[in-house]
Short mmCIF file of C-alpha atoms and ligand atoms in Angstrom, two decimals:
data_model
loop_
_atom_site.label_atom_id
_atom_site.label_comp_id
_atom_site.label_asym_id
_atom_site.label_seq_id
_atom_site.Cartn_x
_atom_site.Cartn_y
_atom_site.Cartn_z
CA MET A 28 -27.11 16.40 0.80
CA LYS A 29 -24.83 15.31 -1.98
CA PHE A 30 -21.38 16.94 -2.22
CA VAL A 31 -18.67 16.18 -4.74
CA ILE A 32 -15.20 15.61 -3.31
CA ALA A 33 -12.81 17.77 -5.29
CA THR A 34 -9.54 15.93 -4.86
CA HIS A 35 -7.42 13.52 -6.87
CA ASN A 36 -5.47 12.36 -3.82
CA LYS A 37 -6.64 8.88 -2.75
CA GLY A 38 -5.52 9.42 0.86
CA LYS A 39 -7.60 12.58 1.07
CA VAL A 40 -10.64 10.88 -0.50
CA VAL A 41 -10.67 8.34 2.33
CA GLU A 42 -10.40 11.08 4.97
CA PHE A 43 -12.99 13.35 3.31
CA LYS A 44 -15.53 10.52 3.31
CA ARG A 45 -14.72 9.62 6.89
CA LEU A 46 -15.14 13.23 8.03
CA LEU A 47 -18.11 14.25 5.85
CA GLU A 48 -20.37 11.23 6.13
CA PRO A 49 -21.08 11.64 9.88
CA MET A 50 -22.38 15.13 8.98
CA GLY A 51 -25.08 13.50 6.86
CA ILE A 52 -23.30 14.37 3.63
CA GLU A 53 -23.18 11.92 0.74
CA ALA A 54 -19.63 12.46 -0.49
CA VAL A 55 -19.32 11.43 -4.12
CA MET A 56 -16.40 11.07 -6.47
CA MET A 57 -16.70 12.22 -10.06
CA ASP A 58 -14.44 12.47 -13.06
CA LEU A 59 -13.02 15.94 -12.52
CA SER A 60 -10.34 17.94 -14.26
CA GLU A 61 -7.31 18.90 -12.21
CA PRO A 62 -7.03 22.70 -12.24
CA GLU A 63 -3.66 24.36 -12.00
CA GLU A 64 -3.02 25.45 -8.41
CA THR A 65 -2.00 29.01 -9.19
CA GLY A 66 -2.79 30.47 -5.76
CA THR A 67 -0.17 31.73 -3.35
CA THR A 68 -2.01 30.52 -0.24
CA PHE A 69 -3.68 27.29 0.89
CA GLU A 70 -7.02 29.14 0.92
CA GLU A 71 -6.72 30.36 -2.69
CA ASN A 72 -5.81 26.91 -4.00
CA ALA A 73 -8.66 25.23 -2.09
CA PHE A 74 -11.08 27.73 -3.64
CA ILE A 75 -9.72 27.09 -7.18
CA LYS A 76 -10.26 23.33 -6.76
CA ALA A 77 -13.74 23.61 -5.22
CA LYS A 78 -14.99 26.20 -7.71
CA THR A 79 -13.77 24.20 -10.70
CA ALA A 80 -15.45 21.01 -9.44
CA CYS A 81 -18.69 22.83 -8.63
CA GLU A 82 -18.81 24.38 -12.10
CA GLU A 83 -18.10 21.02 -13.75
CA THR A 84 -20.69 19.02 -11.81
CA GLY A 85 -23.36 21.48 -10.71
CA LEU A 86 -23.03 20.04 -7.19
CA PRO A 87 -21.67 21.66 -4.04
CA ALA A 88 -17.97 20.82 -4.05
CA VAL A 89 -15.53 20.43 -1.17
CA ALA A 90 -11.78 20.72 -1.62
CA ASP A 91 -8.82 20.98 0.69
CA ASP A 92 -5.45 22.45 0.02
CA SER A 93 -3.01 21.24 2.58
CA GLY A 94 0.63 20.78 3.34
CA LEU A 95 3.44 20.31 5.77
CA CYS A 96 5.33 23.38 7.03
CA VAL A 97 8.72 22.62 8.56
CA ASP A 98 10.19 25.31 10.84
CA TYR A 99 13.81 24.43 10.05
CA LEU A 100 13.02 24.81 6.32
CA ASP A 101 11.37 28.21 6.83
CA GLY A 102 7.90 26.75 6.35
CA ALA A 103 8.72 24.61 3.28
CA PRO A 104 7.35 22.59 1.59
CA GLY A 105 4.09 24.39 2.58
CA ILE A 106 1.76 24.94 -0.36
CA TYR A 107 4.26 23.05 -2.52
CA SER A 108 3.99 19.85 -0.44
CA ALA A 109 2.63 17.82 -3.35
CA ARG A 110 5.28 19.14 -5.76
CA PHE A 111 8.27 19.32 -3.43
CA ALA A 112 10.14 16.28 -4.79
CA GLN A 113 9.42 13.30 -7.04
CA PRO A 114 6.49 11.09 -5.92
CA GLY A 115 7.83 8.49 -3.50
CA LYS A 116 10.80 10.66 -2.52
CA ARG A 117 9.07 13.44 -0.60
CA ARG A 118 9.32 12.02 2.92
CA MET A 119 12.92 10.99 2.40
CA THR A 120 13.75 14.46 1.06
CA VAL A 121 12.43 16.09 4.24
CA LEU A 122 14.32 13.60 6.42
CA GLU A 123 17.53 14.23 4.48
CA LYS A 124 17.21 17.99 4.76
CA LEU A 125 16.82 17.58 8.53
CA LYS A 126 19.68 15.12 8.91
CA GLY A 127 21.60 15.90 12.12
CA VAL A 128 19.06 18.52 13.23
CA PRO A 129 18.24 18.01 16.94
CA GLU A 130 14.75 17.30 18.23
CA ALA A 131 14.29 20.84 19.58
CA GLN A 132 14.66 22.27 16.06
CA ARG A 133 12.42 19.74 14.29
CA GLY A 134 9.12 21.57 14.82
CA ALA A 135 6.53 21.39 12.04
CA HIS A 136 2.84 21.81 11.43
CA PHE A 137 0.27 20.62 8.96
CA VAL A 138 -2.29 23.02 7.48
CA SER A 139 -5.60 22.20 5.83
CA ALA A 140 -7.67 24.91 4.16
CA VAL A 141 -11.08 23.51 3.32
CA CYS A 142 -13.31 25.29 0.83
CA CYS A 143 -16.85 24.41 -0.17
CA VAL A 144 -18.44 26.15 -3.16
CA PHE A 145 -22.17 25.97 -3.87
CA PRO A 146 -23.75 26.23 -7.32
CA ASN A 147 -25.17 29.67 -6.42
CA GLY A 148 -21.64 30.96 -5.76
CA ASP A 149 -21.82 30.87 -1.98
CA ARG A 150 -18.78 29.48 -0.24
CA ILE A 151 -17.68 28.24 3.15
CA ASP A 152 -14.03 28.31 4.23
CA ALA A 153 -12.47 26.56 7.20
CA LEU A 154 -8.89 26.24 8.38
CA GLY A 155 -7.20 23.63 10.54
CA LYS A 156 -3.63 23.33 11.83
CA CYS A 157 -1.86 20.80 13.97
CA PHE A 158 1.60 20.97 15.48
CA GLY A 159 4.29 18.36 16.02
CA THR A 160 7.83 17.44 15.05
CA ILE A 161 9.55 15.69 12.18
CA ALA A 162 10.59 12.20 13.25
CA PHE A 163 14.16 10.95 12.76
CA GLU A 164 12.91 8.16 10.52
CA SER A 165 9.71 7.11 8.79
CA ARG A 166 7.46 4.98 11.04
CA GLY A 167 3.99 3.49 10.59
CA GLU A 168 1.91 2.32 7.66
CA ASN A 169 -1.37 4.20 8.19
CA GLY A 170 -2.41 7.35 6.43
CA PHE A 171 -0.67 8.85 3.42
CA GLY A 172 1.79 11.53 2.34
CA TYR A 173 3.97 12.79 5.18
CA ASP A 174 2.04 10.95 7.93
CA SER A 175 4.84 8.52 8.73
CA ILE A 176 7.34 11.30 9.48
CA PHE A 177 5.05 13.69 11.43
CA GLU A 178 5.14 12.97 15.13
CA GLN A 179 3.08 14.00 18.13
CA GLU A 180 3.91 12.75 21.63
CA GLY A 181 6.28 10.09 20.37
CA ARG A 182 4.06 8.57 17.68
CA THR A 183 3.77 9.43 14.01
CA PHE A 184 0.40 9.90 12.32
CA GLY A 185 1.37 6.76 10.41
CA GLU A 186 1.32 4.86 13.71
CA MET A 187 -2.09 6.18 14.78
CA SER A 188 -5.54 4.79 14.06
CA ASN A 189 -7.87 6.72 11.76
CA GLU A 190 -9.86 7.94 14.76
CA GLU A 191 -6.74 9.16 16.55
CA LYS A 192 -5.53 11.04 13.49
CA ASP A 193 -8.93 12.64 12.82
CA ALA A 194 -9.19 13.82 16.44
CA ARG A 195 -5.92 15.76 16.25
CA SER A 196 -5.16 16.41 12.58
CA HIS A 197 -5.25 19.64 10.58
CA ARG A 198 -7.99 18.15 8.39
CA GLY A 199 -9.97 16.91 11.39
CA PHE A 200 -9.90 20.44 12.87
CA ALA A 201 -10.74 22.09 9.54
CA PHE A 202 -13.75 19.80 9.06
CA GLN A 203 -14.92 20.51 12.64
CA GLU A 204 -15.01 24.21 11.76
CA PHE A 205 -16.58 23.42 8.41
CA GLU A 206 -19.37 21.43 10.09
CA LYS A 207 -20.16 24.34 12.38
CA LYS A 208 -20.22 26.84 9.51
CA LEU A 209 -22.27 24.52 7.30
CA LYS A 210 -24.92 24.23 10.02
CA GLU A 211 -25.02 28.03 10.30
CA TYR A 212 -25.17 28.37 6.53
CA LEU A 213 -27.99 25.89 6.23
CA ALA A 214 -29.82 27.72 8.99
CA GLY A 215 -29.79 30.80 6.78
CA HIS A 216 -26.56 32.64 7.56
CA ILE A 217 -25.25 32.91 4.04
CA GLU A 218 -21.69 33.96 3.23
CA LYS A 219 -21.41 35.35 -0.28
CA ALA A 220 -18.47 34.36 -2.45
P1 ITT B 328 -5.54 17.47 -4.63
O1 ITT B 328 -4.97 18.83 -4.96
O2 ITT B 328 -6.13 16.78 -5.80
O3 ITT B 328 -6.46 17.51 -3.46
P2 ITT B 328 -2.84 16.94 -3.78
O4 ITT B 328 -2.15 15.76 -3.21
O5 ITT B 328 -2.18 17.63 -4.95
O6 ITT B 328 -4.33 16.52 -4.16
P3 ITT B 328 -2.41 19.31 -2.21
O7 ITT B 328 -2.06 20.13 -3.39
O8 ITT B 328 -3.29 19.91 -1.15
O9 ITT B 328 -3.12 17.96 -2.63
O10 ITT B 328 -1.05 18.79 -1.57
C1 ITT B 328 -1.00 18.44 -0.24
C2 ITT B 328 0.15 17.48 -0.01
O11 ITT B 328 0.50 17.61 1.37
C3 ITT B 328 -0.28 16.04 -0.22
O12 ITT B 328 0.06 15.57 -1.50
C4 ITT B 328 0.46 15.31 0.88
O13 ITT B 328 1.73 14.96 0.44
C5 ITT B 328 0.61 16.35 1.97
N1 ITT B 328 -0.45 16.20 2.97
C6 ITT B 328 -1.60 16.91 3.11
N2 ITT B 328 -2.36 16.42 4.10
C7 ITT B 328 -1.68 15.39 4.61
C8 ITT B 328 -1.95 14.47 5.64
O14 ITT B 328 -3.08 14.50 6.33
N3 ITT B 328 -1.03 13.55 5.89
C9 ITT B 328 0.10 13.48 5.21
N4 ITT B 328 0.43 14.28 4.20
C10 ITT B 328 -0.45 15.25 3.90
#
């Protein structure tokens, strides 16, 4: 099975391949346009990205819309995680906004809404969340985006191996659900778009 990966984020590309290939999926990159994310939810934006890529390539397309929701910031940056501050300044912006905030009030979670659209219009949706806290400083070089400031049990995602992150991350959980639904879909249980 060949699926096109509908993302322009290099960190996500690496994770998509890592999570999709063990399912027997050939995950390919193509030159895709970048649709405007006009949705008001993670799910809507994931669908916009997957549908656009499927229409452009004629292949089943998988997208994820994801983000970091910080309790102290009333869930921000949320769906605006990629547009929250200038590139390179996003982690620091979160840390600055939480300056002086004690550990007990630094709760946060990541969300990943995965959407796969097939050329016949069928779609599969899956959602994953993972909970942790915002660290007091950036730590670790692995991963991408907010990984180095998102902590679980004393270590940031940036300090974890790929396997550790996948086993506990929002995207790891979303792709677990996706795999289950894909198997059901392929066995004939079709969800209509
Ligand atoms: P595409 O839309 O092309 O997929 P994007 O980076 O714009 O790329 P989103 O709109 O879904 O993707 O924005 C999600 C942002 O949330 C992303 O840019 C990261 O900063 C952050 N993010 C999502 N998943 C993450 C993860 O696993 N680790 C760290 N940061 C993550």
